[in-house]
mmCIF file of C-alpha atoms and ligand atoms in Angstrom:
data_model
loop_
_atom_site.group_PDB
_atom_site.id
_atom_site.type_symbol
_atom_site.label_atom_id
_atom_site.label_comp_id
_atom_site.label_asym_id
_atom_site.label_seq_id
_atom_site.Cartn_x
_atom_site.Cartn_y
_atom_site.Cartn_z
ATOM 1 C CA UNK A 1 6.526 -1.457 22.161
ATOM 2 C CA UNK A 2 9.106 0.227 21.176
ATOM 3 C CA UNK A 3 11.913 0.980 18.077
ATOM 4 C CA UNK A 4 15.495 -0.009 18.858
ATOM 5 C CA UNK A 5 18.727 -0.358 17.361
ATOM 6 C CA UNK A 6 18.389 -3.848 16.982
ATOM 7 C CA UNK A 7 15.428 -3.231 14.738
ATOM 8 C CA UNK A 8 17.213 -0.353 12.855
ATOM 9 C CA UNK A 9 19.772 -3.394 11.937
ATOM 10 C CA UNK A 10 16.937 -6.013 10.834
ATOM 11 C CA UNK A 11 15.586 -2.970 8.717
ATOM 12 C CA UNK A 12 19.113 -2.236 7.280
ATOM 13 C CA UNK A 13 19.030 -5.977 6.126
ATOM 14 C CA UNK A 14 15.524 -6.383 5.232
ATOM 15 C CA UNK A 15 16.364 -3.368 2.898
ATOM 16 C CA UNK A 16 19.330 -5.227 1.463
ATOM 17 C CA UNK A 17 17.264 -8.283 0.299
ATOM 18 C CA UNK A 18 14.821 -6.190 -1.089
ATOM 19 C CA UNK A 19 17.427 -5.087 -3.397
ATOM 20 C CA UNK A 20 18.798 -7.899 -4.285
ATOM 21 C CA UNK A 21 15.786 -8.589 -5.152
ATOM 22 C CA UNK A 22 15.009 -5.937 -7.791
ATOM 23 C CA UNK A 23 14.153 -2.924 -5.535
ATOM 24 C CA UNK A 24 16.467 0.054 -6.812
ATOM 25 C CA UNK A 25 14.890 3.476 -6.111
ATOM 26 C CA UNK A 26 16.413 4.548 -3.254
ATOM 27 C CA UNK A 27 14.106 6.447 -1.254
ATOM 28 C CA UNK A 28 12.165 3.478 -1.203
ATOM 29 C CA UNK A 29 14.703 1.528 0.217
ATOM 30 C CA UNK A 30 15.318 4.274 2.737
ATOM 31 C CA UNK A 31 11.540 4.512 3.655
ATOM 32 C CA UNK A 32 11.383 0.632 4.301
ATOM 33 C CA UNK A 33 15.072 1.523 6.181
ATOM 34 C CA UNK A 34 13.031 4.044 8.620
ATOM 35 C CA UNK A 35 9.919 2.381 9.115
ATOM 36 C CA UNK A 36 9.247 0.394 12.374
ATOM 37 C CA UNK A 37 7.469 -2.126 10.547
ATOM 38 C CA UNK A 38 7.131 -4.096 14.163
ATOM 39 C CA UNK A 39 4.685 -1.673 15.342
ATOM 40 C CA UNK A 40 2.420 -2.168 12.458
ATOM 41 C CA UNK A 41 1.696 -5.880 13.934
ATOM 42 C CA UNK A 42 0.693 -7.916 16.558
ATOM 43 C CA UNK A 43 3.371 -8.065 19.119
ATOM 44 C CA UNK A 44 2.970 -11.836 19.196
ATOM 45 C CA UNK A 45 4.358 -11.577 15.391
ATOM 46 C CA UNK A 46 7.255 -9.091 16.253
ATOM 47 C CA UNK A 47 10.260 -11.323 15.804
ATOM 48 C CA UNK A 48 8.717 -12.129 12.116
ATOM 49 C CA UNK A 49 8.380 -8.222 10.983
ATOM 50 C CA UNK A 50 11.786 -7.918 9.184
ATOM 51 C CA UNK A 51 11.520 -11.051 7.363
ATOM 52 C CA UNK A 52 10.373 -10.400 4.094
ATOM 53 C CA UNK A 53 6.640 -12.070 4.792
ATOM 54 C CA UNK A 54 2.919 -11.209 4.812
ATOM 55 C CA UNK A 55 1.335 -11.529 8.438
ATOM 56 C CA UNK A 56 -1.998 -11.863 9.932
ATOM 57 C CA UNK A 57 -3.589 -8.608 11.200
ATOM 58 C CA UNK A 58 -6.771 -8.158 12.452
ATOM 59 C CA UNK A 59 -10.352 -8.883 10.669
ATOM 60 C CA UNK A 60 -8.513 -12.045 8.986
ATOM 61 C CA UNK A 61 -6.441 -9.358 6.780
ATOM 62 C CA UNK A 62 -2.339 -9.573 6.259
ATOM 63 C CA UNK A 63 0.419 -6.496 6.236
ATOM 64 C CA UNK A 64 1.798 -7.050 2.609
ATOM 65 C CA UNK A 65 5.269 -8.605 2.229
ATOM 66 C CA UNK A 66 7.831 -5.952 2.407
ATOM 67 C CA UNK A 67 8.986 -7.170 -1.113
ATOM 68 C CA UNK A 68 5.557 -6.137 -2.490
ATOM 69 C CA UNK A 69 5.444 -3.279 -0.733
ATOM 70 C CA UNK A 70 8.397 -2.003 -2.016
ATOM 71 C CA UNK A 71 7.615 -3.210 -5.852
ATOM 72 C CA UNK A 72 4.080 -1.523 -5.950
ATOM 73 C CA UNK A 73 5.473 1.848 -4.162
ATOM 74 C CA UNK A 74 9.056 1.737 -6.910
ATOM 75 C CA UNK A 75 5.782 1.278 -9.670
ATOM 76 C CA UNK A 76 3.692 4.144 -8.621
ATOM 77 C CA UNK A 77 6.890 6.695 -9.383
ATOM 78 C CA UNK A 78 6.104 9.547 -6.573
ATOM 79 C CA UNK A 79 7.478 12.678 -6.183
ATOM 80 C CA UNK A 80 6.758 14.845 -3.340
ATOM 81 C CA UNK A 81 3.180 16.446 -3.183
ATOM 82 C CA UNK A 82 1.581 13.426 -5.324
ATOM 83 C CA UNK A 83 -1.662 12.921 -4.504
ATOM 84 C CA UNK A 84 -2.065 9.227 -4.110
ATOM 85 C CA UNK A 85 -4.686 7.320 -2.977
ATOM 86 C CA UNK A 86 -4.446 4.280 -1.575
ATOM 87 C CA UNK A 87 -6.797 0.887 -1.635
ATOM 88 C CA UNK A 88 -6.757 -1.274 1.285
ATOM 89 C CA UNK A 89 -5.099 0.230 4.699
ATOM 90 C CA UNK A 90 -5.127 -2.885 5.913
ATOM 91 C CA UNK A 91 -2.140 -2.241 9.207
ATOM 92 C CA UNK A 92 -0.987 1.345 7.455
ATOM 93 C CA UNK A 93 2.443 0.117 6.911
ATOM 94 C CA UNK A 94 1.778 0.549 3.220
ATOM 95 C CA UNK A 95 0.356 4.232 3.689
ATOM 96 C CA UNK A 96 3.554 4.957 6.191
ATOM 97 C CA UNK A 97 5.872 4.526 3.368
ATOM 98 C CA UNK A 98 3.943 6.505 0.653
ATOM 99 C CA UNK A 99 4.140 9.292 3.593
ATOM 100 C CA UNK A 100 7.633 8.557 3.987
ATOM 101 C CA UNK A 101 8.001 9.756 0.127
ATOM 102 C CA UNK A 102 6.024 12.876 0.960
ATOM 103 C CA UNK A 103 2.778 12.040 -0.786
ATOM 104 C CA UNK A 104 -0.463 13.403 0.035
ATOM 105 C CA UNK A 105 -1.853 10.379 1.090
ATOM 106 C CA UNK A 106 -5.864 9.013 0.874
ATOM 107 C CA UNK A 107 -6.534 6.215 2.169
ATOM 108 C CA UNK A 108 -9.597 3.571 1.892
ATOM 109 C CA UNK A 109 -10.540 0.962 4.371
ATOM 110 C CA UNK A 110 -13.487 -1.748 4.548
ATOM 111 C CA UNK A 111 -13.544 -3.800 8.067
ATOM 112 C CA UNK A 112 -14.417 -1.177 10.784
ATOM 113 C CA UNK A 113 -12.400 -3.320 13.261
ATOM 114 C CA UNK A 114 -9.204 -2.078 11.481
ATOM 115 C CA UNK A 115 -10.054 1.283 10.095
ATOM 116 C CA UNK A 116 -10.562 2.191 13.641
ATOM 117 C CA UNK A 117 -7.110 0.470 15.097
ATOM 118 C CA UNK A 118 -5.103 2.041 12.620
ATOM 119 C CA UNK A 119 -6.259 5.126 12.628
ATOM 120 C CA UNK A 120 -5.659 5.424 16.783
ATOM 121 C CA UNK A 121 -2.326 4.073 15.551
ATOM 122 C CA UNK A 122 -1.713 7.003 13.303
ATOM 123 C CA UNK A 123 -2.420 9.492 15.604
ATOM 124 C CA UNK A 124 -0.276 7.381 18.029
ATOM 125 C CA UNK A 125 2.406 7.623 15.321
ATOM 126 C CA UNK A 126 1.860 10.943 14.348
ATOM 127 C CA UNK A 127 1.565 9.738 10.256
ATOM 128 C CA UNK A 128 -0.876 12.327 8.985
ATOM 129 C CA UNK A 129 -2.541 10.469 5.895
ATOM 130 C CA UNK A 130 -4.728 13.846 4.263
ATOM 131 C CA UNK A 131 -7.901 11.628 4.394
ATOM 132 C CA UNK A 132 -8.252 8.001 6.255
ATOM 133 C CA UNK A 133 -11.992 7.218 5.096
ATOM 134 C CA UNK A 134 -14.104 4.060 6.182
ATOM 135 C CA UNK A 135 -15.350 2.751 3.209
ATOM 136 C CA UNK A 136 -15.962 0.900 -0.460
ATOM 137 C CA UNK A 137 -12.377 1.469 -1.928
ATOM 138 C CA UNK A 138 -13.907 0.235 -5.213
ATOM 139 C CA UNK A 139 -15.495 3.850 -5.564
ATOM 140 C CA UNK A 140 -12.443 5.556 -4.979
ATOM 141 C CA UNK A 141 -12.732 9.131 -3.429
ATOM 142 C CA UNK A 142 -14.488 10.994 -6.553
ATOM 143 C CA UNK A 143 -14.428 14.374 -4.787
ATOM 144 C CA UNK A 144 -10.892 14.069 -4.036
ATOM 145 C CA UNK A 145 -10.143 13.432 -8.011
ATOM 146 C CA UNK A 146 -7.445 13.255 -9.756
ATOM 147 C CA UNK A 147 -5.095 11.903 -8.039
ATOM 148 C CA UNK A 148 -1.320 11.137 -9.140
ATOM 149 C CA UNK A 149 -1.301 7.509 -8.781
ATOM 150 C CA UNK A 150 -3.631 5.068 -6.973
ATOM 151 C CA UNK A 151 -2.095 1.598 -5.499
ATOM 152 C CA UNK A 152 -4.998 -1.020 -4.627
ATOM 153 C CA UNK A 153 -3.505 -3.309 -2.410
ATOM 154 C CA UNK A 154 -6.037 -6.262 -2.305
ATOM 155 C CA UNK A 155 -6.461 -8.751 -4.956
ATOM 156 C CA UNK A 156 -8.862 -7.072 -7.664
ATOM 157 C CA UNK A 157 -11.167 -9.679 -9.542
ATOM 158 C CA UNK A 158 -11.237 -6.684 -12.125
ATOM 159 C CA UNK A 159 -10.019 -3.095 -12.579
ATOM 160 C CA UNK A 160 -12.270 -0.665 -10.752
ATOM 161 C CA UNK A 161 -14.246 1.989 -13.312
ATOM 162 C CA UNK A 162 -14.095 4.298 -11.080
ATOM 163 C CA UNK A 163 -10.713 4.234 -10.138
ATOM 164 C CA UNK A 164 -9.385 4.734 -13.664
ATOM 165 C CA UNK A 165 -11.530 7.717 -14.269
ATOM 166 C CA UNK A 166 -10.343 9.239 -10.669
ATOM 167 C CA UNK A 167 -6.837 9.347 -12.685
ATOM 168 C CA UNK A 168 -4.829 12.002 -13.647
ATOM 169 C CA UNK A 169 -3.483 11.973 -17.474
ATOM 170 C CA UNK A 170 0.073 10.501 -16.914
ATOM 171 C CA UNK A 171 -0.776 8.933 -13.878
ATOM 172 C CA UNK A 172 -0.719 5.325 -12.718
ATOM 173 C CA UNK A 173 -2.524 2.905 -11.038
ATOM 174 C CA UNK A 174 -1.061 -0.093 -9.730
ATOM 175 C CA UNK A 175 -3.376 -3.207 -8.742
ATOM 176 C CA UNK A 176 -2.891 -6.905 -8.565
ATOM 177 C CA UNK A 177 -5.886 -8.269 -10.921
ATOM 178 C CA UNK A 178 -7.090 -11.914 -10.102
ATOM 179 C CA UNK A 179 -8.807 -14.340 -8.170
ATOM 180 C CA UNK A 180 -6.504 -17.039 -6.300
ATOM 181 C CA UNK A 181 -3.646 -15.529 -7.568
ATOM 182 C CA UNK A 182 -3.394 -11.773 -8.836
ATOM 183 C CA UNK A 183 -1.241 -10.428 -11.621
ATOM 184 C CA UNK A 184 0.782 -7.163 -10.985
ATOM 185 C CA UNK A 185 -0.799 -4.842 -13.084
ATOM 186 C CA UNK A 186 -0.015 -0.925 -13.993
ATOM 187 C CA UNK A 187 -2.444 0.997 -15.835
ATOM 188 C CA UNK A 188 -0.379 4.484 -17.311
ATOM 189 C CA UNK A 189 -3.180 7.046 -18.643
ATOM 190 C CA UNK A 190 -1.906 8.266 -21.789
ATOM 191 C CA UNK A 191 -4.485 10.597 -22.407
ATOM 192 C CA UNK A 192 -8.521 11.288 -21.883
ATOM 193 C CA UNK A 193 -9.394 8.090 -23.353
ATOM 194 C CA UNK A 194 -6.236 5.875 -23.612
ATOM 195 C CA UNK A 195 -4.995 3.486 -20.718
ATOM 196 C CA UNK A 196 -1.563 1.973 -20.961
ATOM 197 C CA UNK A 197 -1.326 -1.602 -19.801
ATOM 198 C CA UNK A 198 1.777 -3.675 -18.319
ATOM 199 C CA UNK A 199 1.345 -7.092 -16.793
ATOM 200 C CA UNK A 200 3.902 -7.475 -13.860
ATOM 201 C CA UNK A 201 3.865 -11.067 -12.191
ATOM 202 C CA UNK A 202 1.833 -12.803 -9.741
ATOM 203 C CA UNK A 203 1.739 -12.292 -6.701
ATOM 204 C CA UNK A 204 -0.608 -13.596 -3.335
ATOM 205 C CA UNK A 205 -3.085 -10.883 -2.081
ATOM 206 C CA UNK A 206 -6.032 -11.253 0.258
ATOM 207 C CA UNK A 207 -9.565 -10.399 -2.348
ATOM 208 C CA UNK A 208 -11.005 -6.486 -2.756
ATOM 209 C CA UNK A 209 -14.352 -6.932 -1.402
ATOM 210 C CA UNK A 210 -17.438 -5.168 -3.121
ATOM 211 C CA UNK A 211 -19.709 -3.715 -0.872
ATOM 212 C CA UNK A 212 -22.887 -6.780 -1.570
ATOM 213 C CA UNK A 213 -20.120 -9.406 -0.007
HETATM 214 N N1 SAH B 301 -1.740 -1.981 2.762
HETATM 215 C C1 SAH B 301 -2.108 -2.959 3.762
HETATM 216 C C2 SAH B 301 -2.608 -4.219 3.105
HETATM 217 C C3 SAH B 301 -3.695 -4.828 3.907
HETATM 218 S S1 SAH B 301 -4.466 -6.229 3.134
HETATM 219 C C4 SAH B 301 -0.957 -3.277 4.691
HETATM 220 O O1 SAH B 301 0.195 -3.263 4.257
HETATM 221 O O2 SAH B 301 -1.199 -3.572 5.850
HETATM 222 C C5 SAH B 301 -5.715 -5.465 2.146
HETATM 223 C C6 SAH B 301 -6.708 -4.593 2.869
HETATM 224 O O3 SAH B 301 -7.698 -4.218 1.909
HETATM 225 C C7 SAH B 301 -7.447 -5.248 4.020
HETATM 226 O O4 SAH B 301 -7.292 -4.467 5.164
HETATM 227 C C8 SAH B 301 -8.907 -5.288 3.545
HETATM 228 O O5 SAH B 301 -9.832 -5.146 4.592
HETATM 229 C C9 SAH B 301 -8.939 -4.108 2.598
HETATM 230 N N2 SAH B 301 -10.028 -4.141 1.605
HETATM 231 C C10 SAH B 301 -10.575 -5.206 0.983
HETATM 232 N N3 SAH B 301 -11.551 -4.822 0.142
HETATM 233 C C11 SAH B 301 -11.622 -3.451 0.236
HETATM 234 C C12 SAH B 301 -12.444 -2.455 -0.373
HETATM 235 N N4 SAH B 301 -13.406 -2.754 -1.278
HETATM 236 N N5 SAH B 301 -12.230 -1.167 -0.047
HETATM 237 C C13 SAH B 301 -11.273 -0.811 0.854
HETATM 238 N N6 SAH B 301 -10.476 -1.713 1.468
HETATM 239 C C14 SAH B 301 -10.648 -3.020 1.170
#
């Protein structure tokens, strides 16, 4: 597989529907511009990856919708250096933009099947994540602590403990919160003890798993 021109101009478009639809920060827009979302899936599913749709991965799991993508990465307000850790690596498409923005990137997964696929495809790809870890993203990475900002990107039946306290003051933590259907939802910390909350819209996001499942 390979990147071409023609998929240079789907992700040109792609990135002007995205802000049509609300996207404005502009190295966003230029990350989902430069990334060859195409190689993040199944090649079966290639002519789909500049819609703006979730697909089927592996292990029964989807590559978010661009769209969301896009809104959860605008939410998590990065500047270079952040350390962010990331919920759910699911194809890596997700962690390939927050390395796009220069972020130090950690990243969580739960099915073995695609920890180990993506993380041949980083190498592959030569995205350097700081940490790619094969685990309970629910725990966070407590040695790694605080980090900048934290996106989950699985549907949360509740916020995480753990993954508030692993957060800087100021930072943010963006997680859809629901069962069947998950409410956007950034947490700013204000201070030791204080937690900012802002409900975002709903959106569809396969479930965080806990560990007993
Ligand atoms: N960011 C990914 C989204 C993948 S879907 C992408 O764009 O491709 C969500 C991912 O979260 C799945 O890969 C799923 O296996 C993973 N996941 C679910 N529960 C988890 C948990 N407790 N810890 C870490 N990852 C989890």
């Amino acid at each position: 597989m390979k990147d071409t021109l023609k998929h240079v101009g789907m992700r040109n478009k792609l990135a002007e529907i995205l802000k049509t639809k609300g996207i404005e920060n502009e190295q966003v827009l230029n990350a989902i511009k430069t990334i060859p979302r195409h190689l993040f899936m199944d090649s079966s599913f290639e002519g789909h990856a500049y819609q703006d749709k979730a697909f089927p991965i592996s292990a029964n799991q989807t590559i978010s919708q661009p769209y969301t993508v896009a809104f959860q990465t605008e939410l998590l307000e990065i500047q270079p250096n952040h350390k962010v850790l990331e919920i759910g690596t699911g194809s890596g498409y997700q962690t390939a933009v927050l390395l796009n923005l220069n972020a130090k990137v950690y990243t969580i997964e739960r099915q073995l099947e695609l920890y180990k696929k993506t993380s041949i495809f980083f190498k592959k790809m030569g995205y350097r994540p700081k940490k790619a870890i094969f685990g309970d993203g629910y725990k966070g990475i407590p040695e790694e602590a605080p980090f900048d900002s934290i996106i989950v990107t699985a549907g949360a039946p509740e916020i995480p403990r753990a993954l508030l306290a692993q957060l800087k003051v100021g930072g943010r933590l963006v997680i859809p919160v629901g069962h069947e259907e998950q409410i956007m939802t950034l947490i700013v910390r204000k201070s030791q003890k204080e937690f900012d909350k802002k409900e975002l819209g709903s959106f569809k996001f396969v479930p965080l798993l806990a560990d007993k499942n």
